[in-house]
Amino acid sequence: MAERVLEGGCQCGAVRYRIAGEPILSAICHCSMCRRAHAAPAVGWVMFQEGQVTFTKAEPARYASSVEAQRGFCPTCGTQISFTASFIPGLIDITTGSLDTPEAVPPTLHYWDTRRLPWMRIGDDLPRYPEFPPQE
Ligand SMILES: [Zn+2]
Ligand SMILES: [Zn+2]
């Protein structure tokens, strides 16, 4: 079977990426840092090994949102693209919403549910973790 390839990028097209192989995890984060960075009530992330992801046009600009974490975004249009952090070495989160086919990687859990906005009611039966999900 051919290796799965996912592609995506920012709103203006300056940042594009190509991802080879299966994701490690697809999940929705309800933390207040993601909420602020994306100006959105919750944020979908798909996690990969860093080596699976190739930026094929401009590299994202990076902002250190904490001492441990870097958020990658398009310097032209501002679309949030990636998240890397010292507590997930070798891994990269890509925003589900920047994929060309976000429907291809449905989430399997919610995390930081303790920070979920009280008016955000979710009708799925997926597991909800109060903070980070357990790492395998
Ligand atoms: Zn852009
Ligand atoms: Zn978050």
mmCIF file of N, CA and C and ligand atoms in Angstrom:
data_model
loop_
_atom_site.group_PDB
_atom_site.id
_atom_site.type_symbol
_atom_site.label_atom_id
_atom_site.label_comp_id
_atom_site.label_asym_id
_atom_site.label_seq_id
_atom_site.Cartn_x
_atom_site.Cartn_y
_atom_site.Cartn_z
ATOM 1 N N MET A 1 0.852 -1.196 0.000
ATOM 2 C CA MET A 1 0.000 0.000 0.000
ATOM 3 C C MET A 1 0.887 1.246 0.000
ATOM 4 N N ALA A 2 0.508 2.204 -0.803
ATOM 5 C CA ALA A 2 1.292 3.453 -0.878
ATOM 6 C C ALA A 2 1.191 4.195 0.446
ATOM 7 N N GLU A 3 2.270 4.881 0.787
ATOM 8 C CA GLU A 3 2.280 5.660 2.018
ATOM 9 C C GLU A 3 1.313 6.833 1.882
ATOM 10 N N ARG A 4 0.597 7.070 2.935
ATOM 11 C CA ARG A 4 -0.353 8.176 2.912
ATOM 12 C C ARG A 4 0.385 9.513 2.912
ATOM 13 N N VAL A 5 -0.126 10.454 2.123
ATOM 14 C CA VAL A 5 0.454 11.795 2.080
ATOM 15 C C VAL A 5 -0.654 12.808 2.374
ATOM 16 N N LEU A 6 -0.373 13.704 3.296
ATOM 17 C CA LEU A 6 -1.285 14.799 3.608
ATOM 18 C C LEU A 6 -0.603 16.096 3.211
ATOM 19 N N GLU A 7 -1.378 17.036 2.696
ATOM 20 C CA GLU A 7 -0.811 18.334 2.357
ATOM 21 C C GLU A 7 -1.660 19.433 2.969
ATOM 22 N N GLY A 8 -1.030 20.595 3.124
ATOM 23 C CA GLY A 8 -1.771 21.726 3.670
ATOM 24 C C GLY A 8 -0.936 22.976 3.605
ATOM 25 N N GLY A 9 -1.457 24.019 4.224
ATOM 26 C CA GLY A 9 -0.739 25.277 4.226
ATOM 27 C C GLY A 9 -1.609 26.386 4.785
ATOM 28 N N CYS A 10 -1.074 27.597 4.660
ATOM 29 C CA CYS A 10 -1.752 28.755 5.241
ATOM 30 C C CYS A 10 -2.806 29.313 4.286
ATOM 31 N N GLN A 11 -3.480 30.351 4.749
ATOM 32 C CA GLN A 11 -4.564 30.924 3.946
ATOM 33 C C GLN A 11 -4.055 31.552 2.649
ATOM 34 N N CYS A 12 -2.887 32.217 2.694
ATOM 35 C CA CYS A 12 -2.404 32.918 1.493
ATOM 36 C C CYS A 12 -1.570 32.026 0.578
ATOM 37 N N GLY A 13 -1.157 30.857 1.068
ATOM 38 C CA GLY A 13 -0.388 29.933 0.235
ATOM 39 C C GLY A 13 1.121 30.104 0.314
ATOM 40 N N ALA A 14 1.606 31.063 1.104
ATOM 41 C CA ALA A 14 3.064 31.256 1.215
ATOM 42 C C ALA A 14 3.723 30.082 1.934
ATOM 43 N N VAL A 15 3.050 29.540 2.948
ATOM 44 C CA VAL A 15 3.555 28.366 3.667
ATOM 45 C C VAL A 15 2.759 27.151 3.209
ATOM 46 N N ARG A 16 3.489 26.146 2.716
ATOM 47 C CA ARG A 16 2.863 24.881 2.329
ATOM 48 C C ARG A 16 3.680 23.748 2.921
ATOM 49 N N TYR A 17 3.012 22.638 3.217
ATOM 50 C CA TYR A 17 3.738 21.481 3.751
ATOM 51 C C TYR A 17 3.174 20.199 3.158
ATOM 52 N N ARG A 18 3.999 19.151 3.317
ATOM 53 C CA ARG A 18 3.673 17.822 2.839
ATOM 54 C C ARG A 18 4.040 16.869 3.967
ATOM 55 N N ILE A 19 3.148 15.946 4.284
ATOM 56 C CA ILE A 19 3.361 15.034 5.410
ATOM 57 C C ILE A 19 3.243 13.603 4.903
ATOM 58 N N ALA A 20 4.268 12.818 5.187
ATOM 59 C CA ALA A 20 4.293 11.426 4.740
ATOM 60 C C ALA A 20 3.975 10.510 5.914
ATOM 61 N N GLY A 21 3.032 9.604 5.697
ATOM 62 C CA GLY A 21 2.749 8.587 6.713
ATOM 63 C C GLY A 21 1.621 8.962 7.639
ATOM 64 N N GLU A 22 1.372 8.077 8.581
ATOM 65 C CA GLU A 22 0.212 8.191 9.467
ATOM 66 C C GLU A 22 0.482 9.146 10.624
ATOM 67 N N PRO A 23 -0.541 9.855 11.070
ATOM 68 C CA PRO A 23 -0.378 10.683 12.269
ATOM 69 C C PRO A 23 -0.239 9.822 13.528
ATOM 70 N N ILE A 24 0.421 10.404 14.524
ATOM 71 C CA ILE A 24 0.523 9.760 15.834
ATOM 72 C C ILE A 24 -0.776 9.977 16.602
ATOM 73 N N LEU A 25 -1.348 11.169 16.442
ATOM 74 C CA LEU A 25 -2.539 11.524 17.214
ATOM 75 C C LEU A 25 -3.250 12.672 16.513
ATOM 76 N N SER A 26 -4.581 12.652 16.566
ATOM 77 C CA SER A 26 -5.392 13.793 16.137
ATOM 78 C C SER A 26 -6.304 14.137 17.301
ATOM 79 N N ALA A 27 -6.304 15.387 17.741
ATOM 80 C CA ALA A 27 -7.013 15.723 18.979
ATOM 81 C C ALA A 27 -7.407 17.200 18.981
ATOM 82 N N ILE A 28 -8.347 17.528 19.873
ATOM 83 C CA ILE A 28 -8.786 18.911 20.042
ATOM 84 C C ILE A 28 -8.275 19.425 21.385
ATOM 85 N N CYS A 29 -7.562 20.557 21.338
ATOM 86 C CA CYS A 29 -7.046 21.160 22.570
ATOM 87 C C CYS A 29 -7.925 22.331 22.990
ATOM 88 N N HIS A 30 -8.253 22.334 24.282
ATOM 89 C CA HIS A 30 -9.087 23.399 24.844
ATOM 90 C C HIS A 30 -8.293 24.337 25.750
ATOM 91 N N CYS A 31 -6.955 24.279 25.683
ATOM 92 C CA CYS A 31 -6.162 25.092 26.624
ATOM 93 C C CYS A 31 -6.252 26.579 26.280
ATOM 94 N N SER A 32 -5.974 27.398 27.300
ATOM 95 C CA SER A 32 -6.114 28.842 27.114
ATOM 96 C C SER A 32 -4.999 29.416 26.236
ATOM 97 N N MET A 33 -3.845 28.746 26.171
ATOM 98 C CA MET A 33 -2.753 29.226 25.320
ATOM 99 C C MET A 33 -3.116 29.059 23.848
ATOM 100 N N CYS A 34 -3.616 27.889 23.486
ATOM 101 C CA CYS A 34 -4.055 27.677 22.094
ATOM 102 C C CYS A 34 -5.207 28.620 21.758
ATOM 103 N N ARG A 35 -6.115 28.761 22.706
ATOM 104 C CA ARG A 35 -7.276 29.632 22.460
ATOM 105 C C ARG A 35 -6.817 31.031 22.089
ATOM 106 N N ARG A 36 -5.866 31.569 22.873
ATOM 107 C CA ARG A 36 -5.393 32.924 22.620
ATOM 108 C C ARG A 36 -4.590 33.000 21.314
ATOM 109 N N ALA A 37 -3.683 32.049 21.127
ATOM 110 C CA ALA A 37 -2.804 32.083 19.950
ATOM 111 C C ALA A 37 -3.609 32.022 18.647
ATOM 112 N N HIS A 38 -4.711 31.272 18.680
ATOM 113 C CA HIS A 38 -5.505 31.084 17.460
ATOM 114 C C HIS A 38 -6.740 31.970 17.448
ATOM 115 N N ALA A 39 -6.987 32.670 18.555
ATOM 116 C CA ALA A 39 -8.207 33.459 18.688
ATOM 117 C C ALA A 39 -9.426 32.624 18.290
ATOM 118 N N ALA A 40 -9.457 31.400 18.829
ATOM 119 C CA ALA A 40 -10.534 30.454 18.520
ATOM 120 C C ALA A 40 -10.881 29.693 19.798
ATOM 121 N N PRO A 41 -12.125 29.253 19.954
ATOM 122 C CA PRO A 41 -12.523 28.609 21.211
ATOM 123 C C PRO A 41 -11.766 27.315 21.520
ATOM 124 N N ALA A 42 -11.368 26.586 20.498
ATOM 125 C CA ALA A 42 -10.599 25.348 20.692
ATOM 126 C C ALA A 42 -9.819 25.109 19.401
ATOM 127 N N VAL A 43 -8.802 24.278 19.472
ATOM 128 C CA VAL A 43 -7.911 24.108 18.323
ATOM 129 C C VAL A 43 -7.659 22.620 18.062
ATOM 130 N N GLY A 44 -7.808 22.215 16.809
ATOM 131 C CA GLY A 44 -7.494 20.848 16.401
ATOM 132 C C GLY A 44 -6.029 20.715 16.012
ATOM 133 N N TRP A 45 -5.400 19.634 16.513
ATOM 134 C CA TRP A 45 -3.980 19.369 16.245
ATOM 135 C C TRP A 45 -3.818 17.940 15.763
ATOM 136 N N VAL A 46 -2.906 17.763 14.807
ATOM 137 C CA VAL A 46 -2.513 16.421 14.369
ATOM 138 C C VAL A 46 -1.019 16.294 14.605
ATOM 139 N N MET A 47 -0.625 15.268 15.344
ATOM 140 C CA MET A 47 0.776 15.116 15.747
ATOM 141 C C MET A 47 1.517 14.138 14.841
ATOM 142 N N PHE A 48 2.760 14.511 14.505
ATOM 143 C CA PHE A 48 3.632 13.683 13.665
ATOM 144 C C PHE A 48 5.037 13.703 14.245
ATOM 145 N N GLN A 49 5.881 12.754 13.747
ATOM 146 C CA GLN A 49 7.326 12.883 13.949
ATOM 147 C C GLN A 49 7.781 14.055 13.082
ATOM 148 N N GLU A 50 8.731 14.836 13.587
ATOM 149 C CA GLU A 50 9.179 16.003 12.820
ATOM 150 C C GLU A 50 9.655 15.616 11.421
ATOM 151 N N GLY A 51 10.280 14.459 11.295
ATOM 152 C CA GLY A 51 10.806 14.005 9.999
ATOM 153 C C GLY A 51 9.732 13.699 8.964
ATOM 154 N N GLN A 52 8.485 13.543 9.404
ATOM 155 C CA GLN A 52 7.394 13.271 8.452
ATOM 156 C C GLN A 52 6.952 14.531 7.716
ATOM 157 N N VAL A 53 7.265 15.705 8.273
ATOM 158 C CA VAL A 53 6.722 16.964 7.760
ATOM 159 C C VAL A 53 7.803 17.730 6.999
ATOM 160 N N THR A 54 7.500 18.099 5.751
ATOM 161 C CA THR A 54 8.420 18.896 4.932
ATOM 162 C C THR A 54 7.717 20.185 4.528
ATOM 163 N N PHE A 55 8.347 21.308 4.808
ATOM 164 C CA PHE A 55 7.804 22.587 4.333
ATOM 165 C C PHE A 55 8.316 22.815 2.913
ATOM 166 N N THR A 56 7.409 22.963 1.971
ATOM 167 C CA THR A 56 7.776 22.967 0.546
ATOM 168 C C THR A 56 7.873 24.379 -0.032
ATOM 169 N N LYS A 57 7.387 25.393 0.676
ATOM 170 C CA LYS A 57 7.552 26.788 0.240
ATOM 171 C C LYS A 57 8.222 27.538 1.397
ATOM 172 N N ALA A 58 7.656 28.649 1.846
ATOM 173 C CA ALA A 58 8.271 29.364 2.981
ATOM 174 C C ALA A 58 8.156 28.534 4.257
ATOM 175 N N GLU A 59 9.153 28.640 5.122
ATOM 176 C CA GLU A 59 9.073 28.058 6.462
ATOM 177 C C GLU A 59 8.161 28.953 7.302
ATOM 178 N N PRO A 60 7.444 28.375 8.245
ATOM 179 C CA PRO A 60 6.675 29.229 9.146
ATOM 180 C C PRO A 60 7.602 30.107 9.989
ATOM 181 N N ALA A 61 7.147 31.300 10.330
ATOM 182 C CA ALA A 61 7.816 32.100 11.362
ATOM 183 C C ALA A 61 7.501 31.449 12.700
ATOM 184 N N ARG A 62 8.373 31.649 13.704
ATOM 185 C CA ARG A 62 8.156 30.981 14.989
ATOM 186 C C ARG A 62 8.073 31.991 16.117
ATOM 187 N N TYR A 63 7.141 31.744 16.992
ATOM 188 C CA TYR A 63 6.949 32.583 18.172
ATOM 189 C C TYR A 63 7.052 31.697 19.401
ATOM 190 N N ALA A 64 7.900 32.095 20.361
ATOM 191 C CA ALA A 64 8.039 31.319 21.598
ATOM 192 C C ALA A 64 6.894 31.707 22.530
ATOM 193 N N SER A 65 5.850 30.896 22.548
ATOM 194 C CA SER A 65 4.669 31.217 23.355
ATOM 195 C C SER A 65 4.898 30.905 24.832
ATOM 196 N N SER A 66 5.952 30.160 25.135
ATOM 197 C CA SER A 66 6.390 29.943 26.512
ATOM 198 C C SER A 66 7.866 29.579 26.427
ATOM 199 N N VAL A 67 8.522 29.387 27.567
ATOM 200 C CA VAL A 67 9.945 29.017 27.501
ATOM 201 C C VAL A 67 10.123 27.652 26.847
ATOM 202 N N GLU A 68 9.100 26.824 26.869
ATOM 203 C CA GLU A 68 9.205 25.462 26.349
ATOM 204 C C GLU A 68 8.692 25.307 24.923
ATOM 205 N N ALA A 69 7.878 26.234 24.431
ATOM 206 C CA ALA A 69 7.090 25.964 23.224
ATOM 207 C C ALA A 69 7.276 27.022 22.143
ATOM 208 N N GLN A 70 7.207 26.563 20.889
ATOM 209 C CA GLN A 70 7.276 27.452 19.730
ATOM 210 C C GLN A 70 6.045 27.222 18.862
ATOM 211 N N ARG A 71 5.419 28.313 18.480
ATOM 212 C CA ARG A 71 4.268 28.234 17.585
ATOM 213 C C ARG A 71 4.664 28.797 16.227
ATOM 214 N N GLY A 72 4.424 27.998 15.175
ATOM 215 C CA GLY A 72 4.782 28.391 13.817
ATOM 216 C C GLY A 72 3.567 28.944 13.092
ATOM 217 N N PHE A 73 3.782 30.030 12.352
ATOM 218 C CA PHE A 73 2.657 30.684 11.670
ATOM 219 C C PHE A 73 3.160 31.320 10.381
ATOM 220 N N CYS A 74 2.249 31.616 9.460
ATOM 221 C CA CYS A 74 2.642 32.278 8.226
ATOM 222 C C CYS A 74 2.944 33.751 8.508
ATOM 223 N N PRO A 75 4.155 34.222 8.142
ATOM 224 C CA PRO A 75 4.495 35.623 8.414
ATOM 225 C C PRO A 75 3.712 36.600 7.539
ATOM 226 N N THR A 76 3.092 36.115 6.484
ATOM 227 C CA THR A 76 2.324 36.998 5.592
ATOM 228 C C THR A 76 0.863 37.096 6.014
ATOM 229 N N CYS A 77 0.208 35.962 6.205
ATOM 230 C CA CYS A 77 -1.239 36.002 6.472
ATOM 231 C C CYS A 77 -1.595 35.651 7.913
ATOM 232 N N GLY A 78 -0.643 35.123 8.684
ATOM 233 C CA GLY A 78 -0.892 34.874 10.104
ATOM 234 C C GLY A 78 -1.501 33.532 10.458
ATOM 235 N N THR A 79 -1.820 32.698 9.484
ATOM 236 C CA THR A 79 -2.385 31.377 9.792
ATOM 237 C C THR A 79 -1.454 30.596 10.718
ATOM 238 N N GLN A 80 -2.012 30.050 11.790
ATOM 239 C CA GLN A 80 -1.246 29.203 12.703
ATOM 240 C C GLN A 80 -1.045 27.830 12.058
ATOM 241 N N ILE A 81 0.194 27.356 12.079
ATOM 242 C CA ILE A 81 0.544 26.127 11.356
ATOM 243 C C ILE A 81 1.023 25.012 12.280
ATOM 244 N N SER A 82 1.914 25.337 13.225
ATOM 245 C CA SER A 82 2.605 24.250 13.938
ATOM 246 C C SER A 82 2.853 24.594 15.402
ATOM 247 N N PHE A 83 3.150 23.533 16.155
ATOM 248 C CA PHE A 83 3.511 23.654 17.565
ATOM 249 C C PHE A 83 4.600 22.640 17.846
ATOM 250 N N THR A 84 5.708 23.112 18.408
ATOM 251 C CA THR A 84 6.769 22.220 18.866
ATOM 252 C C THR A 84 7.126 22.644 20.279
ATOM 253 N N ALA A 85 7.624 21.682 21.078
ATOM 254 C CA ALA A 85 7.934 22.006 22.470
ATOM 255 C C ALA A 85 8.945 21.029 23.023
ATOM 256 N N SER A 86 9.709 21.499 24.006
ATOM 257 C CA SER A 86 10.743 20.646 24.603
ATOM 258 C C SER A 86 10.127 19.448 25.319
ATOM 259 N N PHE A 87 8.853 19.524 25.691
ATOM 260 C CA PHE A 87 8.224 18.386 26.379
ATOM 261 C C PHE A 87 7.666 17.341 25.414
ATOM 262 N N ILE A 88 7.748 17.617 24.112
ATOM 263 C CA ILE A 88 7.423 16.592 23.104
ATOM 264 C C ILE A 88 8.576 16.529 22.090
ATOM 265 N N PRO A 89 9.757 16.095 22.539
ATOM 266 C CA PRO A 89 10.937 16.138 21.667
ATOM 267 C C PRO A 89 10.750 15.280 20.419
ATOM 268 N N GLY A 90 11.166 15.847 19.273
ATOM 269 C CA GLY A 90 11.098 15.095 18.012
ATOM 270 C C GLY A 90 9.726 15.078 17.381
ATOM 271 N N LEU A 91 8.753 15.701 18.025
ATOM 272 C CA LEU A 91 7.379 15.674 17.518
ATOM 273 C C LEU A 91 6.947 17.070 17.090
ATOM 274 N N ILE A 92 5.986 17.113 16.190
ATOM 275 C CA ILE A 92 5.429 18.390 15.744
ATOM 276 C C ILE A 92 3.915 18.250 15.613
ATOM 277 N N ASP A 93 3.214 19.199 16.147
ATOM 278 C CA ASP A 93 1.768 19.287 15.953
ATOM 279 C C ASP A 93 1.496 20.216 14.777
ATOM 280 N N ILE A 94 0.612 19.780 13.898
ATOM 281 C CA ILE A 94 0.170 20.598 12.761
ATOM 282 C C ILE A 94 -1.307 20.912 12.973
ATOM 283 N N THR A 95 -1.709 22.148 12.706
ATOM 284 C CA THR A 95 -3.115 22.501 12.915
ATOM 285 C C THR A 95 -4.009 21.723 11.935
ATOM 286 N N THR A 96 -5.002 21.058 12.493
ATOM 287 C CA THR A 96 -5.936 20.299 11.663
ATOM 288 C C THR A 96 -6.563 21.202 10.607
ATOM 289 N N GLY A 97 -6.861 22.430 11.005
ATOM 290 C CA GLY A 97 -7.548 23.350 10.102
ATOM 291 C C GLY A 97 -6.696 23.856 8.956
ATOM 292 N N SER A 98 -5.362 23.663 9.004
ATOM 293 C CA SER A 98 -4.523 24.091 7.881
ATOM 294 C C SER A 98 -4.347 22.984 6.846
ATOM 295 N N LEU A 99 -4.821 21.779 7.155
ATOM 296 C CA LEU A 99 -4.750 20.697 6.173
ATOM 297 C C LEU A 99 -5.702 20.976 5.005
ATOM 298 N N ASP A 100 -5.323 20.507 3.824
ATOM 299 C CA ASP A 100 -6.240 20.606 2.677
ATOM 300 C C ASP A 100 -7.453 19.693 2.876
ATOM 301 N N THR A 101 -7.266 18.611 3.626
ATOM 302 C CA THR A 101 -8.342 17.638 3.864
ATOM 303 C C THR A 101 -8.458 17.333 5.367
ATOM 304 N N PRO A 102 -8.898 18.324 6.140
ATOM 305 C CA PRO A 102 -8.997 18.090 7.596
ATOM 306 C C PRO A 102 -9.955 16.954 7.951
ATOM 307 N N GLU A 103 -10.918 16.696 7.075
ATOM 308 C CA GLU A 103 -11.862 15.608 7.352
ATOM 309 C C GLU A 103 -11.182 14.234 7.316
ATOM 310 N N ALA A 104 -9.964 14.173 6.782
ATOM 311 C CA ALA A 104 -9.246 12.892 6.667
ATOM 312 C C ALA A 104 -8.633 12.437 7.982
ATOM 313 N N VAL A 105 -8.541 13.345 8.954
ATOM 314 C CA VAL A 105 -7.896 12.980 10.232
ATOM 315 C C VAL A 105 -8.792 13.375 11.411
ATOM 316 N N PRO A 106 -9.912 12.676 11.574
ATOM 317 C CA PRO A 106 -10.822 13.034 12.663
ATOM 318 C C PRO A 106 -10.157 12.893 14.026
ATOM 319 N N PRO A 107 -10.490 13.770 14.965
ATOM 320 C CA PRO A 107 -9.887 13.675 16.298
ATOM 321 C C PRO A 107 -10.344 12.424 17.031
ATOM 322 N N THR A 108 -9.493 11.952 17.942
ATOM 323 C CA THR A 108 -9.835 10.781 18.751
ATOM 324 C C THR A 108 -9.969 11.121 20.235
ATOM 325 N N LEU A 109 -9.677 12.352 20.594
ATOM 326 C CA LEU A 109 -9.843 12.754 21.999
ATOM 327 C C LEU A 109 -9.830 14.283 22.122
ATOM 328 N N HIS A 110 -10.261 14.734 23.307
ATOM 329 C CA HIS A 110 -10.146 16.143 23.696
ATOM 330 C C HIS A 110 -9.155 16.246 24.839
ATOM 331 N N TYR A 111 -8.359 17.302 24.886
ATOM 332 C CA TYR A 111 -7.474 17.492 26.037
ATOM 333 C C TYR A 111 -7.539 18.918 26.558
ATOM 334 N N TRP A 112 -7.010 19.076 27.774
ATOM 335 C CA TRP A 112 -7.201 20.305 28.557
ATOM 336 C C TRP A 112 -8.700 20.630 28.689
ATOM 337 N N ASP A 113 -9.472 19.585 28.925
ATOM 338 C CA ASP A 113 -10.924 19.776 29.052
ATOM 339 C C ASP A 113 -11.276 20.656 30.248
ATOM 340 N N THR A 114 -10.372 20.738 31.238
ATOM 341 C CA THR A 114 -10.623 21.617 32.392
ATOM 342 C C THR A 114 -10.617 23.088 31.991
ATOM 343 N N ARG A 115 -10.077 23.399 30.803
ATOM 344 C CA ARG A 115 -10.058 24.785 30.335
ATOM 345 C C ARG A 115 -11.128 25.040 29.258
ATOM 346 N N ARG A 116 -11.900 24.022 28.948
ATOM 347 C CA ARG A 116 -12.917 24.163 27.898
ATOM 348 C C ARG A 116 -13.908 25.267 28.274
ATOM 349 N N LEU A 117 -14.267 26.087 27.302
ATOM 350 C CA LEU A 117 -15.247 27.139 27.561
ATOM 351 C C LEU A 117 -16.577 26.499 27.933
ATOM 352 N N PRO A 118 -17.201 26.995 29.012
ATOM 353 C CA PRO A 118 -18.409 26.319 29.504
ATOM 354 C C PRO A 118 -19.552 26.284 28.491
ATOM 355 N N TRP A 119 -19.572 27.257 27.560
ATOM 356 C CA TRP A 119 -20.652 27.238 26.565
ATOM 357 C C TRP A 119 -20.344 26.353 25.373
ATOM 358 N N MET A 120 -19.146 25.770 25.360
ATOM 359 C CA MET A 120 -18.785 24.925 24.234
ATOM 360 C C MET A 120 -19.179 23.490 24.546
ATOM 361 N N ARG A 121 -20.352 23.090 24.037
ATOM 362 C CA ARG A 121 -20.867 21.751 24.313
ATOM 363 C C ARG A 121 -20.519 20.855 23.143
ATOM 364 N N ILE A 122 -19.964 19.704 23.482
ATOM 365 C CA ILE A 122 -19.471 18.796 22.460
ATOM 366 C C ILE A 122 -20.310 17.535 22.470
ATOM 367 N N GLY A 123 -20.833 17.180 21.311
ATOM 368 C CA GLY A 123 -21.776 16.064 21.231
ATOM 369 C C GLY A 123 -21.149 14.721 20.943
ATOM 370 N N ASP A 124 -19.811 14.653 20.864
ATOM 371 C CA ASP A 124 -19.197 13.350 20.573
ATOM 372 C C ASP A 124 -18.968 12.559 21.868
ATOM 373 N N ASP A 125 -18.567 11.296 21.688
ATOM 374 C CA ASP A 125 -18.319 10.422 22.834
ATOM 375 C C ASP A 125 -16.824 10.185 23.035
ATOM 376 N N LEU A 126 -16.000 11.076 22.497
ATOM 377 C CA LEU A 126 -14.552 10.873 22.589
ATOM 378 C C LEU A 126 -14.075 11.091 24.021
ATOM 379 N N PRO A 127 -12.977 10.427 24.403
ATOM 380 C CA PRO A 127 -12.405 10.655 25.733
ATOM 381 C C PRO A 127 -12.012 12.120 25.918
ATOM 382 N N ARG A 128 -12.168 12.594 27.134
ATOM 383 C CA ARG A 128 -11.787 13.975 27.471
ATOM 384 C C ARG A 128 -10.791 13.914 28.623
ATOM 385 N N TYR A 129 -9.628 14.467 28.391
ATOM 386 C CA TYR A 129 -8.597 14.466 29.420
ATOM 387 C C TYR A 129 -8.546 15.842 30.077
ATOM 388 N N PRO A 130 -8.439 15.897 31.401
ATOM 389 C CA PRO A 130 -8.443 17.183 32.110
ATOM 390 C C PRO A 130 -7.263 18.064 31.707
ATOM 391 N N GLU A 131 -6.086 17.417 31.459
ATOM 392 C CA GLU A 131 -4.916 18.154 30.998
ATOM 393 C C GLU A 131 -4.381 17.435 29.764
ATOM 394 N N PHE A 132 -3.074 17.235 29.684
ATOM 395 C CA PHE A 132 -2.542 16.523 28.522
ATOM 396 C C PHE A 132 -2.993 15.067 28.538
ATOM 397 N N PRO A 133 -3.178 14.479 27.351
ATOM 398 C CA PRO A 133 -3.481 13.046 27.324
ATOM 399 C C PRO A 133 -2.228 12.272 27.742
ATOM 400 N N PRO A 134 -2.403 11.050 28.222
ATOM 401 C CA PRO A 134 -1.219 10.246 28.565
ATOM 402 C C PRO A 134 -0.364 10.000 27.318
ATOM 403 N N GLN A 135 0.946 10.092 27.452
ATOM 404 C CA GLN A 135 1.849 9.859 26.306
ATOM 405 C C GLN A 135 2.281 8.408 26.300
ATOM 406 N N GLU A 136 2.194 7.800 25.120
ATOM 407 C CA GLU A 136 2.608 6.390 25.017
ATOM 408 C C GLU A 136 4.119 6.287 24.937
HETATM 409 ZN ZN ZN B 1 0.075 32.754 4.510
HETATM 410 ZN ZN ZN B 2 -3.519 23.869 23.655
#
